PDB file of C-alpha atoms and ligand atoms in Angstrom:
ATOM      1  CA  UNK A   1      -0.111   0.165  -0.051  1.00  0.00           C
ATOM      2  CA  UNK A   2       0.884   3.778  -0.383  1.00  0.00           C
ATOM      3  CA  UNK A   3       3.580   2.897  -3.670  1.00  0.00           C
ATOM      4  CA  UNK A   4       1.771   3.431  -6.682  1.00  0.00           C
ATOM      5  CA  UNK A   5       1.092  -0.172  -9.093  1.00  0.00           C
ATOM      6  CA  UNK A   6       3.607  -0.265 -11.898  1.00  0.00           C
ATOM      7  CA  UNK A   7       0.912  -2.286 -14.539  1.00  0.00           C
ATOM      8  CA  UNK A   8      -1.870   0.673 -14.103  1.00  0.00           C
ATOM      9  CA  UNK A   9      -1.087   3.401 -15.705  1.00  0.00           C
ATOM     10  CA  UNK A  10      -1.347   6.914 -13.411  1.00  0.00           C
ATOM     11  CA  UNK A  11      -4.371   8.567 -14.519  1.00  0.00           C
ATOM     12  CA  UNK A  12      -4.893  11.627 -16.487  1.00  0.00           C
ATOM     13  CA  UNK A  13      -6.287  14.576 -13.762  1.00  0.00           C
ATOM     14  CA  UNK A  14     -10.401  14.539 -13.479  1.00  0.00           C
ATOM     15  CA  UNK A  15     -12.208  16.767 -16.118  1.00  0.00           C
ATOM     16  CA  UNK A  16     -14.250  19.822 -15.017  1.00  0.00           C
ATOM     17  CA  UNK A  17     -16.642  20.918 -17.431  1.00  0.00           C
ATOM     18  CA  UNK A  18     -17.520  24.542 -17.027  1.00  0.00           C
ATOM     19  CA  UNK A  19     -20.555  25.882 -19.022  1.00  0.00           C
ATOM     20  CA  UNK A  20     -21.002  29.287 -19.615  1.00  0.00           C
ATOM     21  CA  UNK A  21     -25.136  29.442 -19.918  1.00  0.00           C
ATOM     22  CA  UNK A  22     -26.542  30.903 -23.221  1.00  0.00           C
ATOM     23  CA  UNK A  23     -24.421  32.447 -25.703  1.00  0.00           C
ATOM     24  CA  UNK A  24     -25.039  33.673 -29.952  1.00  0.00           C
ATOM     25  CA  UNK A  25     -28.469  34.622 -30.655  1.00  0.00           C
ATOM     26  CA  UNK A  26     -29.446  33.768 -27.108  1.00  0.00           C
ATOM     27  CA  UNK A  27     -28.269  36.333 -24.784  1.00  0.00           C
ATOM     28  CA  UNK A  28     -30.141  35.147 -21.662  1.00  0.00           C
ATOM     29  CA  UNK A  29     -31.341  38.188 -19.282  1.00  0.00           C
ATOM     30  CA  UNK A  30     -30.476  41.757 -19.918  1.00  0.00           C
ATOM     31  CA  UNK A  31     -29.532  43.891 -16.932  1.00  0.00           C
ATOM     32  CA  UNK A  32     -31.228  48.057 -16.788  1.00  0.00           C
ATOM     33  CA  UNK A  33     -27.506  48.812 -17.797  1.00  0.00           C
ATOM     34  CA  UNK A  34     -28.098  46.826 -21.218  1.00  0.00           C
ATOM     35  CA  UNK A  35     -25.381  44.070 -19.273  1.00  0.00           C
ATOM     36  CA  UNK A  36     -26.022  40.208 -21.325  1.00  0.00           C
ATOM     37  CA  UNK A  37     -26.073  37.422 -19.344  1.00  0.00           C
ATOM     38  CA  UNK A  38     -23.944  35.241 -21.712  1.00  0.00           C
ATOM     39  CA  UNK A  39     -21.009  37.987 -21.806  1.00  0.00           C
ATOM     40  CA  UNK A  40     -20.747  37.426 -18.006  1.00  0.00           C
ATOM     41  CA  UNK A  41     -21.084  33.811 -17.895  1.00  0.00           C
ATOM     42  CA  UNK A  42     -18.197  33.456 -20.707  1.00  0.00           C
ATOM     43  CA  UNK A  43     -15.988  35.590 -18.476  1.00  0.00           C
ATOM     44  CA  UNK A  44     -16.737  33.929 -15.492  1.00  0.00           C
ATOM     45  CA  UNK A  45     -16.265  30.358 -17.220  1.00  0.00           C
ATOM     46  CA  UNK A  46     -12.464  31.765 -18.469  1.00  0.00           C
ATOM     47  CA  UNK A  47     -11.474  33.209 -15.295  1.00  0.00           C
ATOM     48  CA  UNK A  48     -12.620  29.705 -13.178  1.00  0.00           C
ATOM     49  CA  UNK A  49     -10.855  27.844 -15.868  1.00  0.00           C
ATOM     50  CA  UNK A  50      -7.698  29.826 -15.518  1.00  0.00           C
ATOM     51  CA  UNK A  51      -8.088  29.457 -11.582  1.00  0.00           C
ATOM     52  CA  UNK A  52      -8.236  26.028 -11.653  1.00  0.00           C
ATOM     53  CA  UNK A  53      -5.907  24.888 -14.512  1.00  0.00           C
ATOM     54  CA  UNK A  54      -3.140  27.164 -12.368  1.00  0.00           C
ATOM     55  CA  UNK A  55      -3.330  24.569  -9.623  1.00  0.00           C
ATOM     56  CA  UNK A  56      -2.596  21.131 -11.887  1.00  0.00           C
ATOM     57  CA  UNK A  57      -5.527  19.278  -9.834  1.00  0.00           C
ATOM     58  CA  UNK A  58      -7.875  19.088 -12.725  1.00  0.00           C
ATOM     59  CA  UNK A  59      -8.229  19.690 -16.558  1.00  0.00           C
ATOM     60  CA  UNK A  60     -11.095  22.147 -17.566  1.00  0.00           C
ATOM     61  CA  UNK A  61     -13.148  22.240 -21.116  1.00  0.00           C
ATOM     62  CA  UNK A  62     -16.280  25.148 -21.658  1.00  0.00           C
ATOM     63  CA  UNK A  63     -18.716  24.287 -23.588  1.00  0.00           C
ATOM     64  CA  UNK A  64     -18.290  27.392 -25.660  1.00  0.00           C
ATOM     65  CA  UNK A  65     -15.164  29.879 -25.231  1.00  0.00           C
ATOM     66  CA  UNK A  66     -16.552  32.489 -27.501  1.00  0.00           C
ATOM     67  CA  UNK A  67     -20.132  33.712 -28.676  1.00  0.00           C
ATOM     68  CA  UNK A  68     -21.995  30.834 -29.882  1.00  0.00           C
ATOM     69  CA  UNK A  69     -24.986  29.063 -29.729  1.00  0.00           C
ATOM     70  CA  UNK A  70     -24.845  25.679 -27.730  1.00  0.00           C
ATOM     71  CA  UNK A  71     -27.812  23.514 -27.829  1.00  0.00           C
ATOM     72  CA  UNK A  72     -28.468  22.179 -24.008  1.00  0.00           C
ATOM     73  CA  UNK A  73     -28.181  18.728 -25.357  1.00  0.00           C
ATOM     74  CA  UNK A  74     -25.058  19.452 -26.524  1.00  0.00           C
ATOM     75  CA  UNK A  75     -23.578  20.606 -23.037  1.00  0.00           C
ATOM     76  CA  UNK A  76     -24.625  17.438 -21.347  1.00  0.00           C
ATOM     77  CA  UNK A  77     -22.815  15.624 -24.469  1.00  0.00           C
ATOM     78  CA  UNK A  78     -19.142  17.409 -23.943  1.00  0.00           C
ATOM     79  CA  UNK A  79     -19.945  16.278 -19.886  1.00  0.00           C
ATOM     80  CA  UNK A  80     -21.102  12.952 -21.256  1.00  0.00           C
ATOM     81  CA  UNK A  81     -18.546  12.255 -23.962  1.00  0.00           C
ATOM     82  CA  UNK A  82     -15.033  13.114 -22.475  1.00  0.00           C
ATOM     83  CA  UNK A  83     -16.382  11.414 -18.852  1.00  0.00           C
ATOM     84  CA  UNK A  84     -16.060  14.168 -17.118  1.00  0.00           C
ATOM     85  CA  UNK A  85     -16.263  13.963 -13.227  1.00  0.00           C
ATOM     86  CA  UNK A  86     -18.528  17.308 -12.581  1.00  0.00           C
ATOM     87  CA  UNK A  87     -20.492  19.953 -15.030  1.00  0.00           C
ATOM     88  CA  UNK A  88     -20.813  23.497 -13.501  1.00  0.00           C
ATOM     89  CA  UNK A  89     -23.293  25.826 -15.305  1.00  0.00           C
ATOM     90  CA  UNK A  90     -22.729  29.328 -15.028  1.00  0.00           C
ATOM     91  CA  UNK A  91     -25.469  31.615 -15.094  1.00  0.00           C
ATOM     92  CA  UNK A  92     -26.896  35.380 -14.166  1.00  0.00           C
ATOM     93  CA  UNK A  93     -30.639  35.249 -14.894  1.00  0.00           C
ATOM     94  CA  UNK A  94     -33.676  37.830 -13.900  1.00  0.00           C
ATOM     95  CA  UNK A  95     -35.634  36.868 -11.206  1.00  0.00           C
ATOM     96  CA  UNK A  96     -37.991  40.185  -9.466  1.00  0.00           C
ATOM     97  CA  UNK A  97     -36.507  41.184  -6.010  1.00  0.00           C
ATOM     98  CA  UNK A  98     -34.080  38.767  -5.700  1.00  0.00           C
ATOM     99  CA  UNK A  99     -30.306  39.456  -5.022  1.00  0.00           C
ATOM    100  CA  UNK A 100     -27.341  37.454  -4.796  1.00  0.00           C
ATOM    101  CA  UNK A 101     -25.968  34.353  -5.467  1.00  0.00           C
ATOM    102  CA  UNK A 102     -27.514  30.831  -5.271  1.00  0.00           C
ATOM    103  CA  UNK A 103     -27.063  27.436  -6.440  1.00  0.00           C
ATOM    104  CA  UNK A 104     -29.488  24.397  -7.796  1.00  0.00           C
ATOM    105  CA  UNK A 105     -29.522  20.798  -7.998  1.00  0.00           C
ATOM    106  CA  UNK A 106     -31.630  18.585 -10.164  1.00  0.00           C
ATOM    107  CA  UNK A 107     -35.091  17.763  -9.064  1.00  0.00           C
ATOM    108  CA  UNK A 108     -38.004  16.468 -10.070  1.00  0.00           C
ATOM    109  CA  UNK A 109     -40.260  19.015  -7.795  1.00  0.00           C
ATOM    110  CA  UNK A 110     -38.440  22.582  -7.715  1.00  0.00           C
ATOM    111  CA  UNK A 111     -38.308  23.576  -4.145  1.00  0.00           C
ATOM    112  CA  UNK A 112     -39.352  26.848  -4.662  1.00  0.00           C
ATOM    113  CA  UNK A 113     -41.435  29.087  -7.557  1.00  0.00           C
ATOM    114  CA  UNK A 114     -38.419  30.795  -7.725  1.00  0.00           C
ATOM    115  CA  UNK A 115     -35.973  28.111  -8.634  1.00  0.00           C
ATOM    116  CA  UNK A 116     -39.352  26.643 -11.329  1.00  0.00           C
ATOM    117  CA  UNK A 117     -39.398  29.883 -12.759  1.00  0.00           C
ATOM    118  CA  UNK A 118     -35.112  29.670 -13.725  1.00  0.00           C
ATOM    119  CA  UNK A 119     -35.832  26.227 -14.969  1.00  0.00           C
ATOM    120  CA  UNK A 120     -38.945  26.780 -17.319  1.00  0.00           C
ATOM    121  CA  UNK A 121     -36.999  30.242 -18.672  1.00  0.00           C
ATOM    122  CA  UNK A 122     -33.950  28.192 -18.923  1.00  0.00           C
ATOM    123  CA  UNK A 123     -35.073  25.304 -20.941  1.00  0.00           C
ATOM    124  CA  UNK A 124     -36.567  27.457 -22.851  1.00  0.00           C
ATOM    125  CA  UNK A 125     -32.786  28.680 -24.305  1.00  0.00           C
ATOM    126  CA  UNK A 126     -32.905  25.769 -27.477  1.00  0.00           C
ATOM    127  CA  UNK A 127     -36.247  27.435 -28.841  1.00  0.00           C
ATOM    128  CA  UNK A 128     -34.066  31.208 -28.679  1.00  0.00           C
ATOM    129  CA  UNK A 129     -31.692  29.587 -30.378  1.00  0.00           C
ATOM    130  CA  UNK A 130     -33.927  28.436 -33.420  1.00  0.00           C
ATOM    131  CA  UNK A 131     -33.975  25.092 -32.252  1.00  0.00           C
ATOM    132  CA  UNK A 132     -37.166  23.487 -30.163  1.00  0.00           C
ATOM    133  CA  UNK A 133     -36.931  20.499 -28.053  1.00  0.00           C
ATOM    134  CA  UNK A 134     -38.754  17.513 -28.835  1.00  0.00           C
ATOM    135  CA  UNK A 135     -41.347  17.190 -26.007  1.00  0.00           C
ATOM    136  CA  UNK A 136     -40.742  14.735 -23.261  1.00  0.00           C
ATOM    137  CA  UNK A 137     -44.173  13.169 -21.874  1.00  0.00           C
ATOM    138  CA  UNK A 138     -44.048  13.590 -18.120  1.00  0.00           C
ATOM    139  CA  UNK A 139     -43.759  10.387 -17.218  1.00  0.00           C
ATOM    140  CA  UNK A 140     -40.683   9.818 -19.522  1.00  0.00           C
ATOM    141  CA  UNK A 141     -38.757  12.688 -17.798  1.00  0.00           C
ATOM    142  CA  UNK A 142     -39.765  10.666 -14.517  1.00  0.00           C
ATOM    143  CA  UNK A 143     -38.067   7.404 -15.616  1.00  0.00           C
ATOM    144  CA  UNK A 144     -34.674   9.918 -17.034  1.00  0.00           C
ATOM    145  CA  UNK A 145     -34.630  11.199 -13.573  1.00  0.00           C
ATOM    146  CA  UNK A 146     -35.179   7.516 -11.490  1.00  0.00           C
ATOM    147  CA  UNK A 147     -32.488   6.615 -13.982  1.00  0.00           C
ATOM    148  CA  UNK A 148     -29.901   9.016 -12.576  1.00  0.00           C
ATOM    149  CA  UNK A 149     -27.544   6.910 -10.430  1.00  0.00           C
ATOM    150  CA  UNK A 150     -27.967   8.021  -6.654  1.00  0.00           C
ATOM    151  CA  UNK A 151     -24.099   9.011  -6.637  1.00  0.00           C
ATOM    152  CA  UNK A 152     -24.687  11.096  -9.183  1.00  0.00           C
ATOM    153  CA  UNK A 153     -27.459  12.584  -7.369  1.00  0.00           C
ATOM    154  CA  UNK A 154     -25.227  12.707  -4.392  1.00  0.00           C
ATOM    155  CA  UNK A 155     -22.590  13.457  -5.683  1.00  0.00           C
ATOM    156  CA  UNK A 156     -24.294  17.027  -7.550  1.00  0.00           C
ATOM    157  CA  UNK A 157     -25.880  17.750  -3.678  1.00  0.00           C
ATOM    158  CA  UNK A 158     -22.605  17.835  -2.235  1.00  0.00           C
ATOM    159  CA  UNK A 159     -21.030  19.772  -5.046  1.00  0.00           C
ATOM    160  CA  UNK A 160     -23.919  22.381  -4.022  1.00  0.00           C
ATOM    161  CA  UNK A 161     -23.053  21.895  -0.322  1.00  0.00           C
ATOM    162  CA  UNK A 162     -19.220  23.157  -1.011  1.00  0.00           C
ATOM    163  CA  UNK A 163     -19.954  26.070  -3.921  1.00  0.00           C
ATOM    164  CA  UNK A 164     -22.701  27.671  -0.892  1.00  0.00           C
ATOM    165  CA  UNK A 165     -19.992  27.402   1.868  1.00  0.00           C
ATOM    166  CA  UNK A 166     -17.565  28.539  -0.451  1.00  0.00           C
ATOM    167  CA  UNK A 167     -19.591  31.512  -1.527  1.00  0.00           C
ATOM    168  CA  UNK A 168     -20.546  32.279   2.063  1.00  0.00           C
ATOM    169  CA  UNK A 169     -19.128  35.521   3.321  1.00  0.00           C
ATOM    170  CA  UNK A 170     -17.474  36.349  -0.245  1.00  0.00           C
ATOM    171  CA  UNK A 171     -20.578  37.549  -2.033  1.00  0.00           C
ATOM    172  CA  UNK A 172     -24.413  38.417  -0.936  1.00  0.00           C
ATOM    173  CA  UNK A 173     -26.273  35.117  -1.017  1.00  0.00           C
ATOM    174  CA  UNK A 174     -29.430  34.575  -1.756  1.00  0.00           C
ATOM    175  CA  UNK A 175     -31.486  33.345   0.727  1.00  0.00           C
ATOM    176  CA  UNK A 176     -32.030  29.444   0.644  1.00  0.00           C
ATOM    177  CA  UNK A 177     -28.791  29.591  -1.126  1.00  0.00           C
ATOM    178  CA  UNK A 178     -29.320  25.759  -2.512  1.00  0.00           C
ATOM    179  CA  UNK A 179     -32.422  25.593  -5.036  1.00  0.00           C
ATOM    180  CA  UNK A 180     -33.768  22.380  -6.584  1.00  0.00           C
ATOM    181  CA  UNK A 181     -35.860  22.232 -10.209  1.00  0.00           C
ATOM    182  CA  UNK A 182     -35.679  20.557 -13.250  1.00  0.00           C
ATOM    183  CA  UNK A 183     -32.847  22.262 -15.330  1.00  0.00           C
ATOM    184  CA  UNK A 184     -32.309  20.164 -18.556  1.00  0.00           C
ATOM    185  CA  UNK A 185     -28.892  20.807 -18.467  1.00  0.00           C
ATOM    186  CA  UNK A 186     -28.282  19.346 -15.361  1.00  0.00           C
ATOM    187  CA  UNK A 187     -29.937  15.970 -16.894  1.00  0.00           C
ATOM    188  CA  UNK A 188     -27.016  13.831 -17.409  1.00  0.00           C
ATOM    189  CA  UNK A 189     -27.768  10.443 -15.607  1.00  0.00           C
ATOM    190  CA  UNK A 190     -23.757   9.952 -14.927  1.00  0.00           C
ATOM    191  CA  UNK A 191     -22.363  13.468 -14.231  1.00  0.00           C
ATOM    192  CA  UNK A 192     -22.924  14.948 -10.982  1.00  0.00           C
ATOM    193  CA  UNK A 193     -24.026  18.805 -11.663  1.00  0.00           C
ATOM    194  CA  UNK A 194     -25.064  21.823 -10.200  1.00  0.00           C
ATOM    195  CA  UNK A 195     -25.984  25.371 -12.121  1.00  0.00           C
ATOM    196  CA  UNK A 196     -24.519  28.317 -10.280  1.00  0.00           C
ATOM    197  CA  UNK A 197     -26.690  31.801 -10.159  1.00  0.00           C
ATOM    198  CA  UNK A 198     -23.684  34.211  -9.571  1.00  0.00           C
ATOM    199  CA  UNK A 199     -26.176  36.888  -9.218  1.00  0.00           C
ATOM    200  CA  UNK A 200     -29.167  38.012 -10.722  1.00  0.00           C
ATOM    201  CA  UNK A 201     -29.231  40.661 -13.623  1.00  0.00           C
ATOM    202  CA  UNK A 202     -32.313  42.425 -12.422  1.00  0.00           C
ATOM    203  CA  UNK A 203     -31.230  43.890  -9.550  1.00  0.00           C
ATOM    204  CA  UNK A 204     -28.875  46.070 -10.337  1.00  0.00           C
ATOM    205  CA  UNK A 205     -26.113  45.972  -7.414  1.00  0.00           C
ATOM    206  CA  UNK A 206     -25.935  42.289  -8.779  1.00  0.00           C
ATOM    207  CA  UNK A 207     -25.434  43.873 -12.488  1.00  0.00           C
ATOM    208  CA  UNK A 208     -22.983  46.590 -11.519  1.00  0.00           C
ATOM    209  CA  UNK A 209     -20.527  43.244  -9.063  1.00  0.00           C
ATOM    210  CA  UNK A 210     -21.052  40.689 -12.287  1.00  0.00           C
ATOM    211  CA  UNK A 211     -19.488  43.640 -14.877  1.00  0.00           C
ATOM    212  CA  UNK A 212     -16.676  44.011 -12.299  1.00  0.00           C
ATOM    213  CA  UNK A 213     -13.710  41.519 -13.083  1.00  0.00           C
ATOM    214  CA  UNK A 214     -12.312  41.377  -9.076  1.00  0.00           C
ATOM    215  CA  UNK A 215     -15.940  40.219  -7.925  1.00  0.00           C
ATOM    216  CA  UNK A 216     -16.292  37.892 -10.452  1.00  0.00           C
ATOM    217  CA  UNK A 217     -12.342  36.524 -10.108  1.00  0.00           C
ATOM    218  CA  UNK A 218     -13.838  36.354  -6.448  1.00  0.00           C
ATOM    219  CA  UNK A 219     -16.632  33.959  -7.213  1.00  0.00           C
ATOM    220  CA  UNK A 220     -14.788  31.904  -9.333  1.00  0.00           C
ATOM    221  CA  UNK A 221     -11.914  31.679  -6.754  1.00  0.00           C
ATOM    222  CA  UNK A 222     -15.088  30.399  -4.230  1.00  0.00           C
ATOM    223  CA  UNK A 223     -16.324  27.780  -6.998  1.00  0.00           C
ATOM    224  CA  UNK A 224     -12.586  26.781  -7.467  1.00  0.00           C
ATOM    225  CA  UNK A 225     -12.562  26.053  -3.908  1.00  0.00           C
ATOM    226  CA  UNK A 226     -15.729  23.543  -4.084  1.00  0.00           C
ATOM    227  CA  UNK A 227     -14.425  21.563  -7.376  1.00  0.00           C
ATOM    228  CA  UNK A 228     -11.414  21.181  -6.384  1.00  0.00           C
ATOM    229  CA  UNK A 229     -13.063  20.164  -2.352  1.00  0.00           C
ATOM    230  CA  UNK A 230     -15.277  18.078  -4.074  1.00  0.00           C
ATOM    231  CA  UNK A 231     -12.287  16.435  -6.154  1.00  0.00           C
ATOM    232  CA  UNK A 232     -10.222  15.642  -3.088  1.00  0.00           C
ATOM    233  CA  UNK A 233     -12.637  13.758  -1.543  1.00  0.00           C
ATOM    234  CA  UNK A 234     -13.992  12.165  -4.691  1.00  0.00           C
ATOM    235  CA  UNK A 235     -10.224  11.129  -4.907  1.00  0.00           C
ATOM    236  CA  UNK A 236      -9.847   9.534  -1.404  1.00  0.00           C
ATOM    237  CA  UNK A 237     -13.059   7.374  -1.576  1.00  0.00           C
ATOM    238  CA  UNK A 238     -11.224   6.179  -4.927  1.00  0.00           C
ATOM    239  CA  UNK A 239      -7.634   5.053  -3.106  1.00  0.00           C
ATOM    240  CA  UNK A 240      -9.591   3.586  -0.543  1.00  0.00           C
ATOM    241  CA  UNK A 241     -11.037   1.401  -3.180  1.00  0.00           C
ATOM    242  CA  UNK A 242      -7.645   0.857  -4.572  1.00  0.00           C
ATOM    243  CA  UNK A 243      -6.075  -0.339  -1.484  1.00  0.00           C
ATOM    244  CA  UNK A 244      -9.224  -2.342  -1.105  1.00  0.00           C
ATOM    245  CA  UNK A 245      -8.118  -4.390  -4.443  1.00  0.00           C
ATOM    246  CA  UNK A 246      -4.222  -4.499  -4.071  1.00  0.00           C
ATOM    247  CA  UNK A 247      -4.993  -5.980  -0.653  1.00  0.00           C
ATOM    248  CA  UNK A 248      -5.369  -9.637  -2.283  1.00  0.00           C
TER     249      UNK A 248
HETATM  250 ZN1  LIG B   1     -29.522  31.723 -17.160  1.00  0.00          ZN
END
């Protein structure tokens, strides 16, 4: 134990997929000052990528690295095809009266009206880009969700808890910071995923903050801490399994 098995080649560092919400013909929310959500999400995604790659403990892929439209299904496919360890979707939507950062995981039943409304609007993104999602009957939705492996779900929940803890004290938070709803982009059955609303462009204070690179760097730093915390505990579990396997 403790000595690496020479027969087993070293695995590459885990891959984290960062998803900059919206893009191209789909600008996302637009603040009163004219800020487009698609620009804020891309700037934050590039900053988070830079911070994560600096540590060398994970690889990072982006669902988009420029102002292009990417359908929700294609965003999920990138994470699944490349066997990502994690999927983090970045947004800064609009929600009347709401202010501060919040984190969302997938659930069949939304935790509250705000989360339900966000998911409903996000799931229309493909229509804004000129495509329509095939309509999925509710019973198929239920089956898809029940196919999500239990560990994927608990991984998503753990990532969300770590993200809320890391953001707490750094930036303003929406009350009940961790919420749940049926976001299409979180539906990969095998990749733990969370959607982060970094703030709401409908709130002038959030819009001003999200336009500042220093504020986005602070958000990215908290999310990087959460991602690395998640990967560290995941690796500890894997190492334990490895030690058991090698015991004979
Ligand atoms: Zn959005």
